[in-house]
């Protein structure tokens, strides 16, 4: 797939239990090579900035997003030996970013996919990375280990479908718990080459996209609260675990 690209996406969240509730919204995401980030005209740069501090919670500042990822992997005994890393994520727009889910496909120097890093952010400013090893179809499983929603406890198991995208993007996250599926999320989109024109059009059709994503999630939370869905407090002293599959 050509990088950098934009995926014009449709994102759907569906809560199946204890009440049925779903919503869908339109947005866009970047697909980039971490060693070849977009070079945009000066007037567009405020609408697409990739800051390494937005990812991985590294206590040591890193010069680039690739450096931050390599440090994260090195802490887990993984060396890509300079292999290619592609990522699906949101860029900073006018200084603001929110990434509910960022995906990093990590290849070694032979081009083989070594692992996928799925980084989750919540609306409270927290973040957590799941390092997974997918099968040939891009599927993996991992225990839920991060507080995302005040309406979902930190248990269960995620079934992920995260194949590296081509012309089409198809990502799915399905939460399994005690033999049931309380929550699913999907993201689908079609690629466009990231040119000055396509980036400018995205700002007109989906202005301030990262801010709107955060606002929509909060609005849906209010809707669930009004429907008297029980609140799950944030765990105190909860140790975030990371499972590799």
Tab-separated table of C-alpha atoms in Angstrom:
chain	number	residue	atom	x	y	z
A	1	UNK	CA	0.000	0.000	0.000
A	2	UNK	CA	1.286	3.462	-0.892
A	3	UNK	CA	2.244	5.594	2.082
A	4	UNK	CA	1.339	8.104	3.198
A	5	UNK	CA	-2.364	7.527	2.628
A	6	UNK	CA	-5.629	8.662	4.146
A	7	UNK	CA	-8.462	6.286	4.911
A	8	UNK	CA	-11.881	7.891	4.901
A	9	UNK	CA	-13.440	5.756	7.602
A	10	UNK	CA	-16.726	4.686	9.102
A	11	UNK	CA	-16.367	3.641	12.727
A	12	UNK	CA	-19.073	1.727	14.546
A	13	UNK	CA	-19.378	0.880	18.257
A	14	UNK	CA	-22.049	-1.600	19.348
A	15	UNK	CA	-22.861	-2.494	22.942
A	16	UNK	CA	-24.800	-5.763	23.070
A	17	UNK	CA	-25.296	-6.113	26.842
A	18	UNK	CA	-26.636	-5.352	29.362
A	19	UNK	CA	-28.478	-2.954	27.042
A	20	UNK	CA	-28.353	-2.645	23.274
A	21	UNK	CA	-26.771	0.594	22.085
A	22	UNK	CA	-24.787	1.508	18.999
A	23	UNK	CA	-23.511	4.469	17.047
A	24	UNK	CA	-21.563	5.106	13.866
A	25	UNK	CA	-19.576	8.102	12.727
A	26	UNK	CA	-17.390	9.161	9.848
A	27	UNK	CA	-13.775	10.236	10.198
A	28	UNK	CA	-10.383	9.709	8.607
A	29	UNK	CA	-7.096	8.121	9.652
A	30	UNK	CA	-3.537	8.305	8.405
A	31	UNK	CA	-1.585	5.299	7.147
A	32	UNK	CA	2.119	6.110	7.241
A	33	UNK	CA	5.591	4.617	7.117
A	34	UNK	CA	7.340	5.663	10.337
A	35	UNK	CA	10.571	6.210	8.399
A	36	UNK	CA	8.874	8.356	5.766
A	37	UNK	CA	6.283	10.571	7.427
A	38	UNK	CA	4.230	12.975	5.291
A	39	UNK	CA	5.897	16.094	3.944
A	40	UNK	CA	3.134	18.630	3.536
A	41	UNK	CA	3.125	22.251	2.405
A	42	UNK	CA	3.748	24.721	5.213
A	43	UNK	CA	0.124	25.864	5.316
A	44	UNK	CA	-1.121	22.291	5.899
A	45	UNK	CA	1.358	21.233	8.577
A	46	UNK	CA	-0.810	22.417	11.510
A	47	UNK	CA	-3.397	19.862	10.338
A	48	UNK	CA	-1.075	16.841	10.349
A	49	UNK	CA	1.640	16.624	12.982
A	50	UNK	CA	2.999	13.323	14.287
A	51	UNK	CA	4.454	13.806	17.759
A	52	UNK	CA	6.376	10.922	19.400
A	53	UNK	CA	5.171	12.101	22.818
A	54	UNK	CA	1.629	11.096	21.804
A	55	UNK	CA	2.530	7.401	21.921
A	56	UNK	CA	4.083	4.687	24.111
A	57	UNK	CA	4.449	6.593	27.428
A	58	UNK	CA	8.236	6.538	27.206
A	59	UNK	CA	9.741	8.426	30.185
A	60	UNK	CA	12.659	9.418	27.960
A	61	UNK	CA	11.824	11.930	25.205
A	62	UNK	CA	12.370	10.513	21.717
A	63	UNK	CA	13.251	12.464	18.611
A	64	UNK	CA	10.927	10.544	16.299
A	65	UNK	CA	7.941	8.257	16.460
A	66	UNK	CA	10.101	5.460	15.035
A	67	UNK	CA	12.590	5.935	17.879
A	68	UNK	CA	9.748	5.709	20.396
A	69	UNK	CA	8.444	2.486	18.873
A	70	UNK	CA	11.906	0.903	18.678
A	71	UNK	CA	12.483	1.720	22.365
A	72	UNK	CA	9.137	0.158	23.291
A	73	UNK	CA	9.989	-3.015	21.365
A	74	UNK	CA	13.555	-3.162	22.717
A	75	UNK	CA	12.176	-3.193	26.267
A	76	UNK	CA	10.349	-6.377	25.240
A	77	UNK	CA	13.324	-8.026	23.580
A	78	UNK	CA	12.325	-7.306	19.987
A	79	UNK	CA	14.752	-5.894	17.402
A	80	UNK	CA	13.355	-5.251	13.934
A	81	UNK	CA	16.883	-4.694	12.553
A	82	UNK	CA	15.680	-1.612	10.710
A	83	UNK	CA	12.643	-3.285	9.168
A	84	UNK	CA	9.682	-1.294	7.956
A	85	UNK	CA	6.957	-0.114	10.327
A	86	UNK	CA	3.611	1.117	9.059
A	87	UNK	CA	1.011	2.739	11.285
A	88	UNK	CA	-2.672	3.622	11.262
A	89	UNK	CA	-3.288	6.594	13.540
A	90	UNK	CA	-4.610	10.108	13.928
A	91	UNK	CA	-2.335	13.104	13.529
A	92	UNK	CA	-2.439	16.259	15.607
A	93	UNK	CA	-4.861	18.801	14.140
A	94	UNK	CA	-4.290	22.377	15.319
A	95	UNK	CA	-2.446	21.002	18.332
A	96	UNK	CA	-5.054	18.437	19.390
A	97	UNK	CA	-5.069	14.660	18.983
A	98	UNK	CA	-7.059	11.733	20.314
A	99	UNK	CA	-6.251	8.174	19.248
A	100	UNK	CA	-8.788	5.632	20.528
A	101	UNK	CA	-6.826	2.952	18.658
A	102	UNK	CA	-3.474	3.221	16.892
A	103	UNK	CA	-1.992	0.225	15.081
A	104	UNK	CA	1.663	-0.382	14.254
A	105	UNK	CA	2.657	-3.224	11.905
A	106	UNK	CA	6.263	-4.131	12.689
A	107	UNK	CA	8.355	-5.935	10.046
A	108	UNK	CA	11.917	-7.194	10.244
A	109	UNK	CA	14.647	-6.551	7.682
A	110	UNK	CA	13.388	-9.441	5.506
A	111	UNK	CA	9.918	-7.878	5.292
A	112	UNK	CA	8.287	-10.495	7.537
A	113	UNK	CA	5.675	-9.242	9.990
A	114	UNK	CA	7.061	-9.716	13.508
A	115	UNK	CA	4.233	-8.273	15.605
A	116	UNK	CA	1.472	-5.694	15.779
A	117	UNK	CA	1.271	-3.061	18.502
A	118	UNK	CA	-2.289	-1.964	19.273
A	119	UNK	CA	-2.232	1.190	21.390
A	120	UNK	CA	-5.444	2.237	23.134
A	121	UNK	CA	-6.195	5.659	24.624
A	122	UNK	CA	-9.127	6.468	26.887
A	123	UNK	CA	-10.828	9.823	27.365
A	124	UNK	CA	-9.172	10.223	30.794
A	125	UNK	CA	-5.719	10.681	29.280
A	126	UNK	CA	-4.552	7.109	29.847
A	127	UNK	CA	-2.915	4.857	27.286
A	128	UNK	CA	-1.927	1.215	27.054
A	129	UNK	CA	-0.215	-0.944	24.431
A	130	UNK	CA	-1.053	-4.528	23.548
A	131	UNK	CA	1.724	-6.333	21.703
A	132	UNK	CA	0.251	-9.201	19.682
A	133	UNK	CA	1.427	-11.739	17.153
A	134	UNK	CA	-1.222	-12.214	14.514
A	135	UNK	CA	-1.954	-15.207	12.317
A	136	UNK	CA	-1.850	-15.097	8.519
A	137	UNK	CA	-5.261	-13.400	8.394
A	138	UNK	CA	-4.353	-10.671	10.889
A	139	UNK	CA	-6.214	-12.180	13.841
A	140	UNK	CA	-5.058	-12.343	17.452
A	141	UNK	CA	-6.434	-12.586	20.982
A	142	UNK	CA	-5.379	-10.705	24.098
A	143	UNK	CA	-6.748	-10.280	27.619
A	144	UNK	CA	-8.334	-6.911	28.295
A	145	UNK	CA	-6.003	-5.030	30.652
A	146	UNK	CA	-6.975	-1.359	30.428
A	147	UNK	CA	-9.882	0.775	31.644
A	148	UNK	CA	-11.511	2.234	28.552
A	149	UNK	CA	-15.127	2.920	29.479
A	150	UNK	CA	-16.964	3.654	32.751
A	151	UNK	CA	-19.566	1.139	31.559
A	152	UNK	CA	-17.234	-1.818	30.995
A	153	UNK	CA	-15.099	-3.583	33.626
A	154	UNK	CA	-11.444	-4.441	33.009
A	155	UNK	CA	-11.921	-8.099	32.225
A	156	UNK	CA	-12.707	-10.303	29.276
A	157	UNK	CA	-10.707	-11.093	26.194
A	158	UNK	CA	-10.348	-9.133	22.978
A	159	UNK	CA	-10.535	-10.912	19.645
A	160	UNK	CA	-8.739	-8.640	17.195
A	161	UNK	CA	-8.830	-8.584	13.416
A	162	UNK	CA	-6.065	-6.192	12.373
A	163	UNK	CA	-4.693	-7.150	8.942
A	164	UNK	CA	-2.326	-4.601	7.451
A	165	UNK	CA	-4.538	-2.563	5.124
A	166	UNK	CA	-4.350	-2.271	1.366
A	167	UNK	CA	-6.832	-0.342	-0.722
A	168	UNK	CA	-9.439	-1.213	1.894
A	169	UNK	CA	-9.211	-1.002	5.674
A	170	UNK	CA	-11.062	-3.559	7.791
A	171	UNK	CA	-10.392	-3.589	11.538
A	172	UNK	CA	-12.528	-5.260	14.194
A	173	UNK	CA	-12.290	-5.483	17.989
A	174	UNK	CA	-14.669	-7.943	19.675
A	175	UNK	CA	-14.801	-8.235	23.454
A	176	UNK	CA	-15.634	-11.706	24.797
A	177	UNK	CA	-16.658	-12.175	28.416
A	178	UNK	CA	-18.097	-15.269	30.126
A	179	UNK	CA	-19.322	-16.816	26.897
A	180	UNK	CA	-20.975	-13.649	25.579
A	181	UNK	CA	-20.002	-10.664	23.431
A	182	UNK	CA	-20.838	-7.423	25.272
A	183	UNK	CA	-19.078	-5.038	22.868
A	184	UNK	CA	-17.789	-4.792	19.304
A	185	UNK	CA	-16.070	-2.014	17.375
A	186	UNK	CA	-15.298	-1.882	13.671
A	187	UNK	CA	-13.449	0.519	11.413
A	188	UNK	CA	-13.750	0.374	7.642
A	189	UNK	CA	-12.406	2.658	4.983
A	190	UNK	CA	-10.976	3.094	1.530
A	191	UNK	CA	-7.530	4.512	0.853
A	192	UNK	CA	-6.695	7.782	-0.821
A	193	UNK	CA	-3.177	8.893	-1.546
A	194	UNK	CA	-2.264	11.697	0.866
A	195	UNK	CA	-1.725	14.751	-1.289
A	196	UNK	CA	-2.128	18.403	-0.400
A	197	UNK	CA	-5.540	18.298	-2.072
A	198	UNK	CA	-6.856	15.206	-0.256
A	199	UNK	CA	-5.592	16.439	3.117
A	200	UNK	CA	-7.228	19.834	2.559
A	201	UNK	CA	-10.521	18.203	1.562
A	202	UNK	CA	-10.428	16.061	4.716
A	203	UNK	CA	-10.195	19.224	6.842
A	204	UNK	CA	-13.288	20.588	5.114
A	205	UNK	CA	-15.415	17.431	5.233
A	206	UNK	CA	-14.290	16.239	8.687
A	207	UNK	CA	-12.966	19.346	10.453
A	208	UNK	CA	-11.122	18.862	13.750
A	209	UNK	CA	-11.620	15.105	13.396
A	210	UNK	CA	-9.657	14.032	16.533
A	211	UNK	CA	-11.607	16.477	18.709
A	212	UNK	CA	-14.908	15.283	17.264
A	213	UNK	CA	-14.023	11.639	17.944
A	214	UNK	CA	-13.461	12.412	21.631
A	215	UNK	CA	-16.637	14.505	21.833
A	216	UNK	CA	-18.744	11.776	20.219
A	217	UNK	CA	-17.493	9.157	22.658
A	218	UNK	CA	-18.327	11.424	25.605
A	219	UNK	CA	-21.762	12.180	24.174
A	220	UNK	CA	-22.535	8.476	23.862
A	221	UNK	CA	-21.359	7.989	27.444
A	222	UNK	CA	-23.899	10.575	28.581
A	223	UNK	CA	-26.590	8.725	26.614
A	224	UNK	CA	-25.721	5.461	28.382
A	225	UNK	CA	-25.719	7.188	31.765
A	226	UNK	CA	-29.175	8.622	31.052
A	227	UNK	CA	-30.336	5.081	30.322
A	228	UNK	CA	-29.113	4.178	33.834
A	229	UNK	CA	-26.404	1.784	32.746
A	230	UNK	CA	-24.382	1.019	35.912
A	231	UNK	CA	-21.055	2.818	36.231
A	232	UNK	CA	-17.817	0.895	36.699
A	233	UNK	CA	-15.329	2.955	38.769
A	234	UNK	CA	-11.782	3.301	37.549
A	235	UNK	CA	-9.581	0.744	39.323
A	236	UNK	CA	-7.214	2.156	41.930
A	237	UNK	CA	-3.753	0.673	41.993
A	238	UNK	CA	-4.738	-1.556	39.088
A	239	UNK	CA	-1.690	-3.118	37.503
A	240	UNK	CA	-1.924	-2.992	33.731
A	241	UNK	CA	-0.929	-6.344	32.316
A	242	UNK	CA	0.263	-7.009	28.812
A	243	UNK	CA	-0.347	-10.329	27.118
A	244	UNK	CA	1.485	-11.466	24.001
A	245	UNK	CA	-0.248	-13.969	21.747
